[in-house]
Short mmCIF file of C-alpha atoms in Angstrom, two decimals:
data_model
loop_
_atom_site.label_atom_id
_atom_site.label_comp_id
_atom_site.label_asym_id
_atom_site.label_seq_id
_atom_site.Cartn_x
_atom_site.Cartn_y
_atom_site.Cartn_z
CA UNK Z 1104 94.39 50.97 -27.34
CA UNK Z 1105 97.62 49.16 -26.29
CA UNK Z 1106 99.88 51.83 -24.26
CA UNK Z 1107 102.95 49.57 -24.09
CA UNK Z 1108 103.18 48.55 -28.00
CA UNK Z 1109 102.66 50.83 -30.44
CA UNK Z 1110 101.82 48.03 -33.42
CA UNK Z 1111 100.05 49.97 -35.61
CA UNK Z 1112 102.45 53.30 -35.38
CA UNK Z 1113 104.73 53.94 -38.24
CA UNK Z 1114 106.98 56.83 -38.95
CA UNK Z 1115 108.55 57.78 -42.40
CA UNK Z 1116 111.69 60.41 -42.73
CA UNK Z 1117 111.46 62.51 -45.70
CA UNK Z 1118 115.38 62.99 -46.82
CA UNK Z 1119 115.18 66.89 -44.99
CA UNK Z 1120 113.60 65.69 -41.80
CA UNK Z 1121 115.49 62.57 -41.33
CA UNK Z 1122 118.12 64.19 -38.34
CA UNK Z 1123 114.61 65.50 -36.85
CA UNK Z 1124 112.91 62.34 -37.33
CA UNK Z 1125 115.50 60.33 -35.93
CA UNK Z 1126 115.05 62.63 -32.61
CA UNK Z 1127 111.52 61.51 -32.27
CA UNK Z 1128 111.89 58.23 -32.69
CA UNK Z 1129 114.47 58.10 -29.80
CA UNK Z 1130 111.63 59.78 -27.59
CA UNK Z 1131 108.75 57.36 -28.64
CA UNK Z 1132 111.18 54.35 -27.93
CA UNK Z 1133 111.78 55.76 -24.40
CA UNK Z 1134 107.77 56.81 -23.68
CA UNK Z 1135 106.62 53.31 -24.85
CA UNK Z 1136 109.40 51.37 -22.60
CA UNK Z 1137 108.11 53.33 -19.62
CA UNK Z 1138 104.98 52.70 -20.23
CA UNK Z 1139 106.02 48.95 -20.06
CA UNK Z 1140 107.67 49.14 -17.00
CA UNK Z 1141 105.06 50.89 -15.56
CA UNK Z 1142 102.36 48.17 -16.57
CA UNK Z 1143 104.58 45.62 -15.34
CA UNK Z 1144 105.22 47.26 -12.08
CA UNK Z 1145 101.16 47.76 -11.58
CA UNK Z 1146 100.65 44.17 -12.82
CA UNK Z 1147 103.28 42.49 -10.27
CA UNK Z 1148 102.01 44.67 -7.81
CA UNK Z 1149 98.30 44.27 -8.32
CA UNK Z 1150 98.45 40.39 -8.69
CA UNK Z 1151 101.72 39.44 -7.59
CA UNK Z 1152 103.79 38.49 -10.11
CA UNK Z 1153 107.01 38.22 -10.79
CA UNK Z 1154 108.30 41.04 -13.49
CA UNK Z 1155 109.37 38.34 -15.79
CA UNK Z 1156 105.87 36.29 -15.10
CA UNK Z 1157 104.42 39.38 -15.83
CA UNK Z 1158 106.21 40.77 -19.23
CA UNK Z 1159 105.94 37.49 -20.42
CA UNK Z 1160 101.85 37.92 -19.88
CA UNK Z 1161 102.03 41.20 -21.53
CA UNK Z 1162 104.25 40.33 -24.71
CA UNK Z 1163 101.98 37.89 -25.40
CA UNK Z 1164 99.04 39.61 -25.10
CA UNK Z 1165 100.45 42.31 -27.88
CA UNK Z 1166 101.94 39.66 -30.10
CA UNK Z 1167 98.57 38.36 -30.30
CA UNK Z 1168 96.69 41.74 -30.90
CA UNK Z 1169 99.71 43.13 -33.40
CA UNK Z 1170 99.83 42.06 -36.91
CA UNK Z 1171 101.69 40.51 -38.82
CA UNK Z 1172 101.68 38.60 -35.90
CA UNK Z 1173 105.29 37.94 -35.81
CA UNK Z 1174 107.02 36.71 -32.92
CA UNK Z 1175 110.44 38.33 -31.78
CA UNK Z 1176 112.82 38.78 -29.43
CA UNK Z 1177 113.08 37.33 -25.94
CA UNK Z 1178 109.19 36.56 -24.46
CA UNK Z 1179 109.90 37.85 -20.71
CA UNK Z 1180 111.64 41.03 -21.37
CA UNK Z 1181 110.97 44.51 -22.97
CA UNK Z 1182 111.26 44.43 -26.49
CA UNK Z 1183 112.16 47.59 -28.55
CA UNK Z 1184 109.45 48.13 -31.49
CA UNK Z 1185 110.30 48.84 -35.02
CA UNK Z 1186 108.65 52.57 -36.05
CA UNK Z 1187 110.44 54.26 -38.35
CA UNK Z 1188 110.02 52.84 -41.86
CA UNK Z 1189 112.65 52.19 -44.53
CA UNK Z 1190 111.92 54.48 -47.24
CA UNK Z 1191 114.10 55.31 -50.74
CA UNK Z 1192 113.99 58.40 -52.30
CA UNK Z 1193 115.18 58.89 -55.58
CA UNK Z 1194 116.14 62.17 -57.52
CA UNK Z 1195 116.07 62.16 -61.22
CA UNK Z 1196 118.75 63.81 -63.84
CA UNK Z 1197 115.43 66.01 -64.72
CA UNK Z 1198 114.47 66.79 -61.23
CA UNK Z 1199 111.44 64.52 -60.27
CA UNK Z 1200 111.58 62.75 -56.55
CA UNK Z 1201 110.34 59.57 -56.19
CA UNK Z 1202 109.11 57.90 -53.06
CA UNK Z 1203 109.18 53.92 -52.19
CA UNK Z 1204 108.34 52.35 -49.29
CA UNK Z 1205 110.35 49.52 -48.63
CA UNK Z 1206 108.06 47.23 -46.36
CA UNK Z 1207 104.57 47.00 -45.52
CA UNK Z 1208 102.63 49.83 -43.65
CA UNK Z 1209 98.93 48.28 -44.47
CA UNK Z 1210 96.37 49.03 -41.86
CA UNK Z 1211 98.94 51.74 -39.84
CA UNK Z 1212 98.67 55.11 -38.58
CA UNK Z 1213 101.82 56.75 -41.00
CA UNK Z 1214 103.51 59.64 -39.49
CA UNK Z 1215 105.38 61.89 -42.21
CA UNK Z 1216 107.85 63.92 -41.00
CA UNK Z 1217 109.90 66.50 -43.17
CA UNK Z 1218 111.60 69.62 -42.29
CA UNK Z 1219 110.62 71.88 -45.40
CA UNK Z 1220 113.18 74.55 -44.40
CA UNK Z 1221 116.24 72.57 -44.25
CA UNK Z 1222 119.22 74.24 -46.58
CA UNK Z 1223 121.30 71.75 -46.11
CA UNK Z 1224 122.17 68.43 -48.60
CA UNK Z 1225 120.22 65.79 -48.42
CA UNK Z 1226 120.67 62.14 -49.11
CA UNK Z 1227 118.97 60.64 -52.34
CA UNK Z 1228 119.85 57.26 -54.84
CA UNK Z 1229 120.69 55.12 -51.59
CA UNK Z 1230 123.50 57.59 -50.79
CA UNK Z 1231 124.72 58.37 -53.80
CA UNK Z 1232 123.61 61.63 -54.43
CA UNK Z 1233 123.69 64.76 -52.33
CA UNK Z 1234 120.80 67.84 -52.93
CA UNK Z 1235 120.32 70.66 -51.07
CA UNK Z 1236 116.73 71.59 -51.96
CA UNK Z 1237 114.13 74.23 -51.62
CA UNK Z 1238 111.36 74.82 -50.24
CA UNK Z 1239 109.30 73.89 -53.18
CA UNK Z 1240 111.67 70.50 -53.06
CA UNK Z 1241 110.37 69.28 -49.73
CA UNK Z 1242 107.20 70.63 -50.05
CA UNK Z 1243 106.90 67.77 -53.34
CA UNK Z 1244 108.43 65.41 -51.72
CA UNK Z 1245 106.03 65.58 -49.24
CA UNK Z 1246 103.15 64.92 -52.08
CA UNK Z 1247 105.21 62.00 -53.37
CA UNK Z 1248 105.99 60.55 -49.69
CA UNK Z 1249 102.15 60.92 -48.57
CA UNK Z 1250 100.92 59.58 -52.37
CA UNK Z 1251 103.39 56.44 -51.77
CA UNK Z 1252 101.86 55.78 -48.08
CA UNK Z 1253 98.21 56.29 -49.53
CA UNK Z 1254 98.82 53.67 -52.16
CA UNK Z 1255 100.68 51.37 -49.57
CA UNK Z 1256 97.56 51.06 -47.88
CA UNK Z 1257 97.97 53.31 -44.78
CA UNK Z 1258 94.89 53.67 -42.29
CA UNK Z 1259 95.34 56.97 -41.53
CA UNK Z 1260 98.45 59.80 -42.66
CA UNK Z 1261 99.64 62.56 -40.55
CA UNK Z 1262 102.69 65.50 -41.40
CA UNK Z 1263 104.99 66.11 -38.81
CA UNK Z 1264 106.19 69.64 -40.64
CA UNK Z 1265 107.72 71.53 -37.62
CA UNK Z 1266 107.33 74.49 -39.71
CA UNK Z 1267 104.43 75.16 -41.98
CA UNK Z 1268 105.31 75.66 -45.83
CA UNK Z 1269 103.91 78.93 -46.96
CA UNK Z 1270 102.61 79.95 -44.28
CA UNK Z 1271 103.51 83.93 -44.27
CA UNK Z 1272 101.20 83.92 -47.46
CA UNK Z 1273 98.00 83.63 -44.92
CA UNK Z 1274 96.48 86.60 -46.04
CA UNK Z 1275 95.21 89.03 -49.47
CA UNK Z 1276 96.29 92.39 -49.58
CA UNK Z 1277 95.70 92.85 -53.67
CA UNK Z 1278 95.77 90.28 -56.60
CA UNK Z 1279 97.65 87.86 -55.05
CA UNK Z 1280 96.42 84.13 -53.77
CA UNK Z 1281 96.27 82.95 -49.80
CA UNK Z 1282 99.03 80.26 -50.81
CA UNK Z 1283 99.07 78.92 -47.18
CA UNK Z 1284 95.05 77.77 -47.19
CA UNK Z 1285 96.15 76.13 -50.82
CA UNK Z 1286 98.74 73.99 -49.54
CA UNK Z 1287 96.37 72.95 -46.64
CA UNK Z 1288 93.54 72.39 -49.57
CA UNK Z 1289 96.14 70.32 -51.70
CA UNK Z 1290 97.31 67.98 -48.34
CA UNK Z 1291 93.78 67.68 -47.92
CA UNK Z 1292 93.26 66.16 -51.61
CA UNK Z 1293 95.90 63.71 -51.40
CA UNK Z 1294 94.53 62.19 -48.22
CA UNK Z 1295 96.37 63.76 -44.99
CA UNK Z 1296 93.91 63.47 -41.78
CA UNK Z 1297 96.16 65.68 -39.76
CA UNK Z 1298 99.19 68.27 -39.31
CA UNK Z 1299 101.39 68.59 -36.40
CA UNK Z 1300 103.69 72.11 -36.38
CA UNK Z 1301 104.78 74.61 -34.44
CA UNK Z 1302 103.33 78.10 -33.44
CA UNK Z 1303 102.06 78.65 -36.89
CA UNK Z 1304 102.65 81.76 -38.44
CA UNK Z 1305 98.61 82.64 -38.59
CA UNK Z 1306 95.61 81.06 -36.75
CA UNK Z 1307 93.79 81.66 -39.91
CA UNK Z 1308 95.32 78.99 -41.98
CA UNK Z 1309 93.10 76.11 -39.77
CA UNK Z 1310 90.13 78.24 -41.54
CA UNK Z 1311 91.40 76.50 -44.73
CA UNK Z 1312 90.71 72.77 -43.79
CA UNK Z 1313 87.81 71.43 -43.96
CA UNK Z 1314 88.08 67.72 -42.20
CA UNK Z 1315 92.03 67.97 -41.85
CA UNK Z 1316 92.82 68.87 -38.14
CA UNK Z 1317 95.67 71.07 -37.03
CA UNK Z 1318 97.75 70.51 -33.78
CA UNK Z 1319 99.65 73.91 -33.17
CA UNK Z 1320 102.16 73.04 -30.68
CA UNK Z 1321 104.23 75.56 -28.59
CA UNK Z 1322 107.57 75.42 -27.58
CA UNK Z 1323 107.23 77.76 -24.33
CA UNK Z 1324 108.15 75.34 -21.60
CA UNK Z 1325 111.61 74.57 -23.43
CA UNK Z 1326 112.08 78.08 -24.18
CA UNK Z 1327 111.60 79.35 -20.26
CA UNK Z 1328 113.16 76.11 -19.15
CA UNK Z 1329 116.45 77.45 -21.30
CA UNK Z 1330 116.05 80.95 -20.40
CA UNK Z 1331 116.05 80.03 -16.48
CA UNK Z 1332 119.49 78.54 -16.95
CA UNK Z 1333 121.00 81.87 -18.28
CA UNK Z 1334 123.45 83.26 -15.55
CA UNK Z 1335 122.01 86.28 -13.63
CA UNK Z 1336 118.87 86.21 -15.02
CA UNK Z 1337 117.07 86.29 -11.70
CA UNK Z 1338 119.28 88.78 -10.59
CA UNK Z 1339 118.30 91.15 -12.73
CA UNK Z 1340 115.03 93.10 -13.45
CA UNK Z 1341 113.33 91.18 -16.23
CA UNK Z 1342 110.62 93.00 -18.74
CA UNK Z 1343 108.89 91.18 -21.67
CA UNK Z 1344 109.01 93.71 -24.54
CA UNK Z 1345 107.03 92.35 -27.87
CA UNK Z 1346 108.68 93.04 -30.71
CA UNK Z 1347 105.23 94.33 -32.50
CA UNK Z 1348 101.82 94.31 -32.48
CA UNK Z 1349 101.69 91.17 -33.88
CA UNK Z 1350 103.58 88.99 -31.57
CA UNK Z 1351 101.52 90.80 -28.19
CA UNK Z 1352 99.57 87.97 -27.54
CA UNK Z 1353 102.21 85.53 -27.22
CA UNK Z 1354 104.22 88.08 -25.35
CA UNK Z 1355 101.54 88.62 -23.08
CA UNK Z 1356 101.15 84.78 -22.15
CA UNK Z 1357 105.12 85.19 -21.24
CA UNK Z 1358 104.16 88.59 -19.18
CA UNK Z 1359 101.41 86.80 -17.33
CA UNK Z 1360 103.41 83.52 -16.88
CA UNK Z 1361 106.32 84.62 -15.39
CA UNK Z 1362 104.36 87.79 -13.21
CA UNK Z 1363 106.34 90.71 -15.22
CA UNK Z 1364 105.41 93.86 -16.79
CA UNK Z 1365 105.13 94.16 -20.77
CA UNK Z 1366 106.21 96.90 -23.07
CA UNK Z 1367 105.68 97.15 -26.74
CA UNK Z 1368 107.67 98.01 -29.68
CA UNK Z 1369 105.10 99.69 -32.72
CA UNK Z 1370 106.89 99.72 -35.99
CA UNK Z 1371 106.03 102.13 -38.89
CA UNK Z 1372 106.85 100.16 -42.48
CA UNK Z 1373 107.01 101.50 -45.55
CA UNK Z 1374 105.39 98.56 -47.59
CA UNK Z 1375 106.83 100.23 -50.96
CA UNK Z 1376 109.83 98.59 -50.26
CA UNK Z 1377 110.36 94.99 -50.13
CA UNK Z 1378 112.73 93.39 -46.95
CA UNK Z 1379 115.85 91.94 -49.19
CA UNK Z 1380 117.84 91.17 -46.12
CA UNK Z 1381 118.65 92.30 -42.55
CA UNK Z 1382 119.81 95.48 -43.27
CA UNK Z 1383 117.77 96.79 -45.91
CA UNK Z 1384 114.38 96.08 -44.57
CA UNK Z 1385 110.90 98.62 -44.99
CA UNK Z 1386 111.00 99.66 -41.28
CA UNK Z 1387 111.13 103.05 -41.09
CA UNK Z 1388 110.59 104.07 -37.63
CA UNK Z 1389 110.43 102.24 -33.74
CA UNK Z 1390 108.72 103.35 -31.12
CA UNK Z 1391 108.63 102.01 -27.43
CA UNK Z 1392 105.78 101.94 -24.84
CA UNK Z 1393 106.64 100.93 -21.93
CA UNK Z 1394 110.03 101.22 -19.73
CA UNK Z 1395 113.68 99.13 -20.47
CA UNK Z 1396 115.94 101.55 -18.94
CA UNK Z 1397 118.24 99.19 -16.75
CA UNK Z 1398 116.67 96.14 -17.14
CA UNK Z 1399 117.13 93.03 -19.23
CA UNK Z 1400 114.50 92.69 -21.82
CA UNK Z 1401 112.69 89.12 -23.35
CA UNK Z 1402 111.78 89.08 -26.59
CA UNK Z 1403 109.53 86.41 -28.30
CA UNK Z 1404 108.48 86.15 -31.56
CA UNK Z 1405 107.31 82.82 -33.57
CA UNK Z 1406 110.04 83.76 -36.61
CA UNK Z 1407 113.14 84.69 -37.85
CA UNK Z 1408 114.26 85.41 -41.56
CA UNK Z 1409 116.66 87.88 -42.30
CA UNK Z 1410 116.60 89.08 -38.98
CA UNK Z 1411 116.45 92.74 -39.77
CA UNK Z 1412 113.37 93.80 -37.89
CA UNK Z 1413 115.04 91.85 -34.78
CA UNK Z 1414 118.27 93.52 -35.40
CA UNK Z 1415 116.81 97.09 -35.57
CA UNK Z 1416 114.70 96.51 -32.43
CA UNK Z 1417 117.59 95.16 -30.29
CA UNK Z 1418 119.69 98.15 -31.18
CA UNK Z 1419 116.62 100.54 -30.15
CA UNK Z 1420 116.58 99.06 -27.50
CA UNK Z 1421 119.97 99.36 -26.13
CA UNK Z 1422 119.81 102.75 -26.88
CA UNK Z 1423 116.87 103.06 -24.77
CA UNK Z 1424 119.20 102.17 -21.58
CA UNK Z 1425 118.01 98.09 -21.95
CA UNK Z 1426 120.78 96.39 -19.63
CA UNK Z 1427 120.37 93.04 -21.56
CA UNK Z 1428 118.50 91.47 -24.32
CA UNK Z 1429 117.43 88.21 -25.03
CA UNK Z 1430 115.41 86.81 -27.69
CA UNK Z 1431 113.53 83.73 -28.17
CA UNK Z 1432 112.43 82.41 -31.90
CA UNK Z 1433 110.34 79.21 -32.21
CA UNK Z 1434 111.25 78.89 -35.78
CA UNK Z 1435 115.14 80.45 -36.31
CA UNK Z 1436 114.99 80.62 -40.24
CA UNK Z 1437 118.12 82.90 -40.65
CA UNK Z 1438 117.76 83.04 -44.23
CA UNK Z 1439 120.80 84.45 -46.63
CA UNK Z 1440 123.31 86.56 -44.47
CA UNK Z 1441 121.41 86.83 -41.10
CA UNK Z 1442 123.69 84.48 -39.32
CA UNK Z 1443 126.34 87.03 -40.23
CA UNK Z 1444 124.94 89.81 -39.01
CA UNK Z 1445 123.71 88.61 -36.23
CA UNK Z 1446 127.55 87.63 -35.14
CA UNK Z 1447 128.47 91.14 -35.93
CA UNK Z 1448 125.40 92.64 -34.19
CA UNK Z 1449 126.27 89.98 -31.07
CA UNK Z 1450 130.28 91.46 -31.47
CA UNK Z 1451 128.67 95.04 -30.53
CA UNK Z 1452 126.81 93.93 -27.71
CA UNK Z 1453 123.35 94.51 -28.69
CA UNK Z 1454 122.36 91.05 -27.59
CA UNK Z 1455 123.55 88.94 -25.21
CA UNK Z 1456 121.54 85.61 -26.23
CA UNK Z 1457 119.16 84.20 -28.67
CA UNK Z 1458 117.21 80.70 -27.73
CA UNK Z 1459 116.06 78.99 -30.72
CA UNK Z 1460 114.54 75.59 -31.22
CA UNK Z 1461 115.67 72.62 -33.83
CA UNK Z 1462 112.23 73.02 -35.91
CA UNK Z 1463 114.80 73.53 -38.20
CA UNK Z 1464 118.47 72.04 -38.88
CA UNK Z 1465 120.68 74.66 -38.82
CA UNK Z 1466 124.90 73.03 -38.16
CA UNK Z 1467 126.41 76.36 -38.26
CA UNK Z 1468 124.13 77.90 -35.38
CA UNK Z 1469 124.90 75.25 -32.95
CA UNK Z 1470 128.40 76.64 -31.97
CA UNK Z 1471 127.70 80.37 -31.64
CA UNK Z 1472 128.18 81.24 -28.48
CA UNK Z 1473 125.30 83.77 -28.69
CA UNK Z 1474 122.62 80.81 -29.49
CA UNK Z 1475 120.62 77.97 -27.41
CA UNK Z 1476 119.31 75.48 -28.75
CA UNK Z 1477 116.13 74.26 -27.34
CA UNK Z 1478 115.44 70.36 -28.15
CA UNK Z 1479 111.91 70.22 -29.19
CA UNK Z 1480 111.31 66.61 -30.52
CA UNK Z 1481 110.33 65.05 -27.46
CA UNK Z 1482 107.41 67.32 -27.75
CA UNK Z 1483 106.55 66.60 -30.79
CA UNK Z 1484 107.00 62.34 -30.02
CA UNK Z 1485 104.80 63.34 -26.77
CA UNK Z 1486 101.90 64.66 -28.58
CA UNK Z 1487 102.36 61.66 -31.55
CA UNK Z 1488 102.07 59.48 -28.61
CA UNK Z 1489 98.49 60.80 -27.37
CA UNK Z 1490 97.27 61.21 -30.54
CA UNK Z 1491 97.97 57.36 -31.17
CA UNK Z 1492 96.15 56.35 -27.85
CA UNK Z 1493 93.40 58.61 -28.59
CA UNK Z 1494 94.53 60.70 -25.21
CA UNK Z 1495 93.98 64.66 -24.87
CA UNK Z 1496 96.61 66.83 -26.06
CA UNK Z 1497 95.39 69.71 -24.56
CA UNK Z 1498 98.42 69.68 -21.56
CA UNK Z 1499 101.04 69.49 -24.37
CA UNK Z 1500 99.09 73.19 -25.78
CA UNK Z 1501 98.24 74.55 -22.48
CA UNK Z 1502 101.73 73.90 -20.04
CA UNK Z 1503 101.42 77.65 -18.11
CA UNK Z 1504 101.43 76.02 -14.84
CA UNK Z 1505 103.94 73.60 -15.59
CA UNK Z 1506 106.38 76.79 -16.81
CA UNK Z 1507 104.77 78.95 -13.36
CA UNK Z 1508 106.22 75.64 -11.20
CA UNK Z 1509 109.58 75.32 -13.42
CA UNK Z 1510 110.55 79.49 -12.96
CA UNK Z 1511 109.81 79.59 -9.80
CA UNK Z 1512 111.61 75.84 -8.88
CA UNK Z 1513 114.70 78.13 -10.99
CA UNK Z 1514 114.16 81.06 -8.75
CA UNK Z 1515 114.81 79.12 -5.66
CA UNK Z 1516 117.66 77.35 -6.93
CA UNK Z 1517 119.18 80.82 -7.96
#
């Protein structure tokens, strides 16, 4: 496997994961040109060359082993590669999507990215026509995008869905169906070899493929790497609170990581009611074990919708005496109103900040003053990376003592 060119790497941009798309591709670009300079370093220094003598040796080496075998660019320098592919999506008067790949991807590992929660419009028609679709929408265009690459001749396809469609229909409580295994079962039929996401809603889901893998990545390392750079954090006395039974694992990993106690919030729902939004939820009573008086509390959980179980446990919490709360959300929905209340909630100091990742394009959180954005594409164009050279991803999953080396590093500092 060639580490400096990735020849047989292609990456398409469904219309809602283009801006998240476009992200990775500006971190694969930078891995693979230090991975070139690195070779050519090792090469002049391990048989004496001179860096041009040497990238010369090594661009012809991949233009030889990459088809089409076309020759580009200047023969003693670094040369950029071509990954993401031109695509054109068209939307119909009647509401069919059409995919067409506009060059060849025969004989390449295809790498589909789409961002099925994206509200905003999208591009369609070359341009000319704006959408802003659904869930449902991106979860078809999807099927049309991977049918398209199938057909094109593609050696192998993988989704790049930085948050899994459907996937808080995981389980059967009555006569209903586990709509999360039947999207997996469906991706599986039209020929996707692999999914890469983030903290999926439910382990069980991977129970639903059968040769498909899953690549659950975590976004912990950004998350702590943000929440070090919060003023006074190390000032003041830090507890990791999860926000319910649920979520206690990941909490825990937190706890353990950064060598502070855990407390836990147990909610009692009443499941005759159905969450509409963040005020009119089915929780009907919080409880707390565990101690917040004084102290500033972290919060993790892997979602956010309405908001309204996070709204009602930050203001329990204040009332129990917490000093400061922070949350953290790997996947910051904030479906219908939550954005508002969350400014009003923010306005009456029950939170002081909320560190949320760009799984999913959201314009109008990136200038509250209560919310971080955490950058999580160079992740993502990491682990695409290893899986392409047939390396381990098992770092990328497992990074505790990278985040142990990182707090402490921010603990000095402060």
């Amino acid at each position: 496997m060639n580490h400096s060119n990735p020849a047989n790497l292609a990456l398409i941009a469904c219309p809602g994961g283009e801006i998240f798309a476009d992200k990775v591709v500006v971190h694969l670009k930078k891995g693979y040109r230090r991975s070139f300079d690195n070779l050519i370093a090792e090469l002049g220094k391990h048989y004496e060359l001179e860096s041009h003598t040497a990238a010369r040796q090594v661009n012809f080496i991949n233009d030889v082993c990459s088809p089409p075998h076309k020759i580009q660019g200047n023969a003693a320098e670094y040369r950029s590669p071509h990954i993401k592919i031109p695509t054109l999506f068209t939307f119909f008067p009647n509401g069919e999507i059409k995919a067409e790949i506009l060059e060849s991807i025969r004989g390449k590992d295809i790498y589909i990215v789409q961002d099925v929660e994206n509200r905003y419009p999208v591009l369609f028609n070359s341009g000319e026509t704006k959408k802003a679709l659904t869930v449902n929408d991106h979860l078809l265009t999807i099927f049309v995008t991977v049918d398209a690459a199938r057909e094109a001749g593609a050696e192998s396809i993988t989704l790049v869905l930085p948050v899994y469609p459907y996937s808080r229909q995981h389980k059967k409580k009555g006569r209903e169906g586990i709509t999360a295994g039947r999207v997996a079962k469906i991706l599986e039929s039209l020929g996707v070899t692999r999914i890469i996401t983030l903290d999926i809603h439910s382990r069980e889901i991977n129970n639903a493929f059968d040769k498909m893998r899953l690549e659950n990545l975590h976004a912990s390392y950004q998350i702590i790497r943000e929440l070090s750079r919060i003023p006074g954090i190390f000032d003041d006395e830090l507890v990791v609170v999860s926000p319910d039974t649920g979520a206690v694992d990941r909490n825990k990993f937190y706890a353990s990581t950064l060598k502070k106690p855990l407390a836990l919030l147990y909610k009692e729902r009443d499941y005759s009611k159905v969450s509409n939004n963040a005020i009119d939820n089915n929780i009907s009573e919080i409880k707390l074990l565990g101690d917040v008086h004084g102290k500033t509390v972290f919060i993790a959980d892997d979602m956010l919708g309405t908001g309204g179980t996070l709204l009602k446990a930050m203001k329990f919490l204040k009332e129990q005496g917490a000093k400061k709360v922070i949350c953290a959300i790997s996947l910051p929905l904030f479906t219908g109103d939550a954005i508002r209340y969350f400014d009003e909630a923010y306005q009456k100091g029950l939170f002081h900040r909320i560190i949320g990742t760009n799984a999913i394009y959201h314009e109008d959180l990136l200038w509250r003053e209560w919310y971080i954005s955490v950058n999580i594409t160079k992740l993502f164009a990491q682990t695409i990376t290893r899986l392409h050279q047939g390396l381990p991803v098992s770092s990328l999953l497992d990074n505790r003592s990278i985040i142990v080396k990182l707090f402490e590093k921010s603990a000095d500092k402060a």
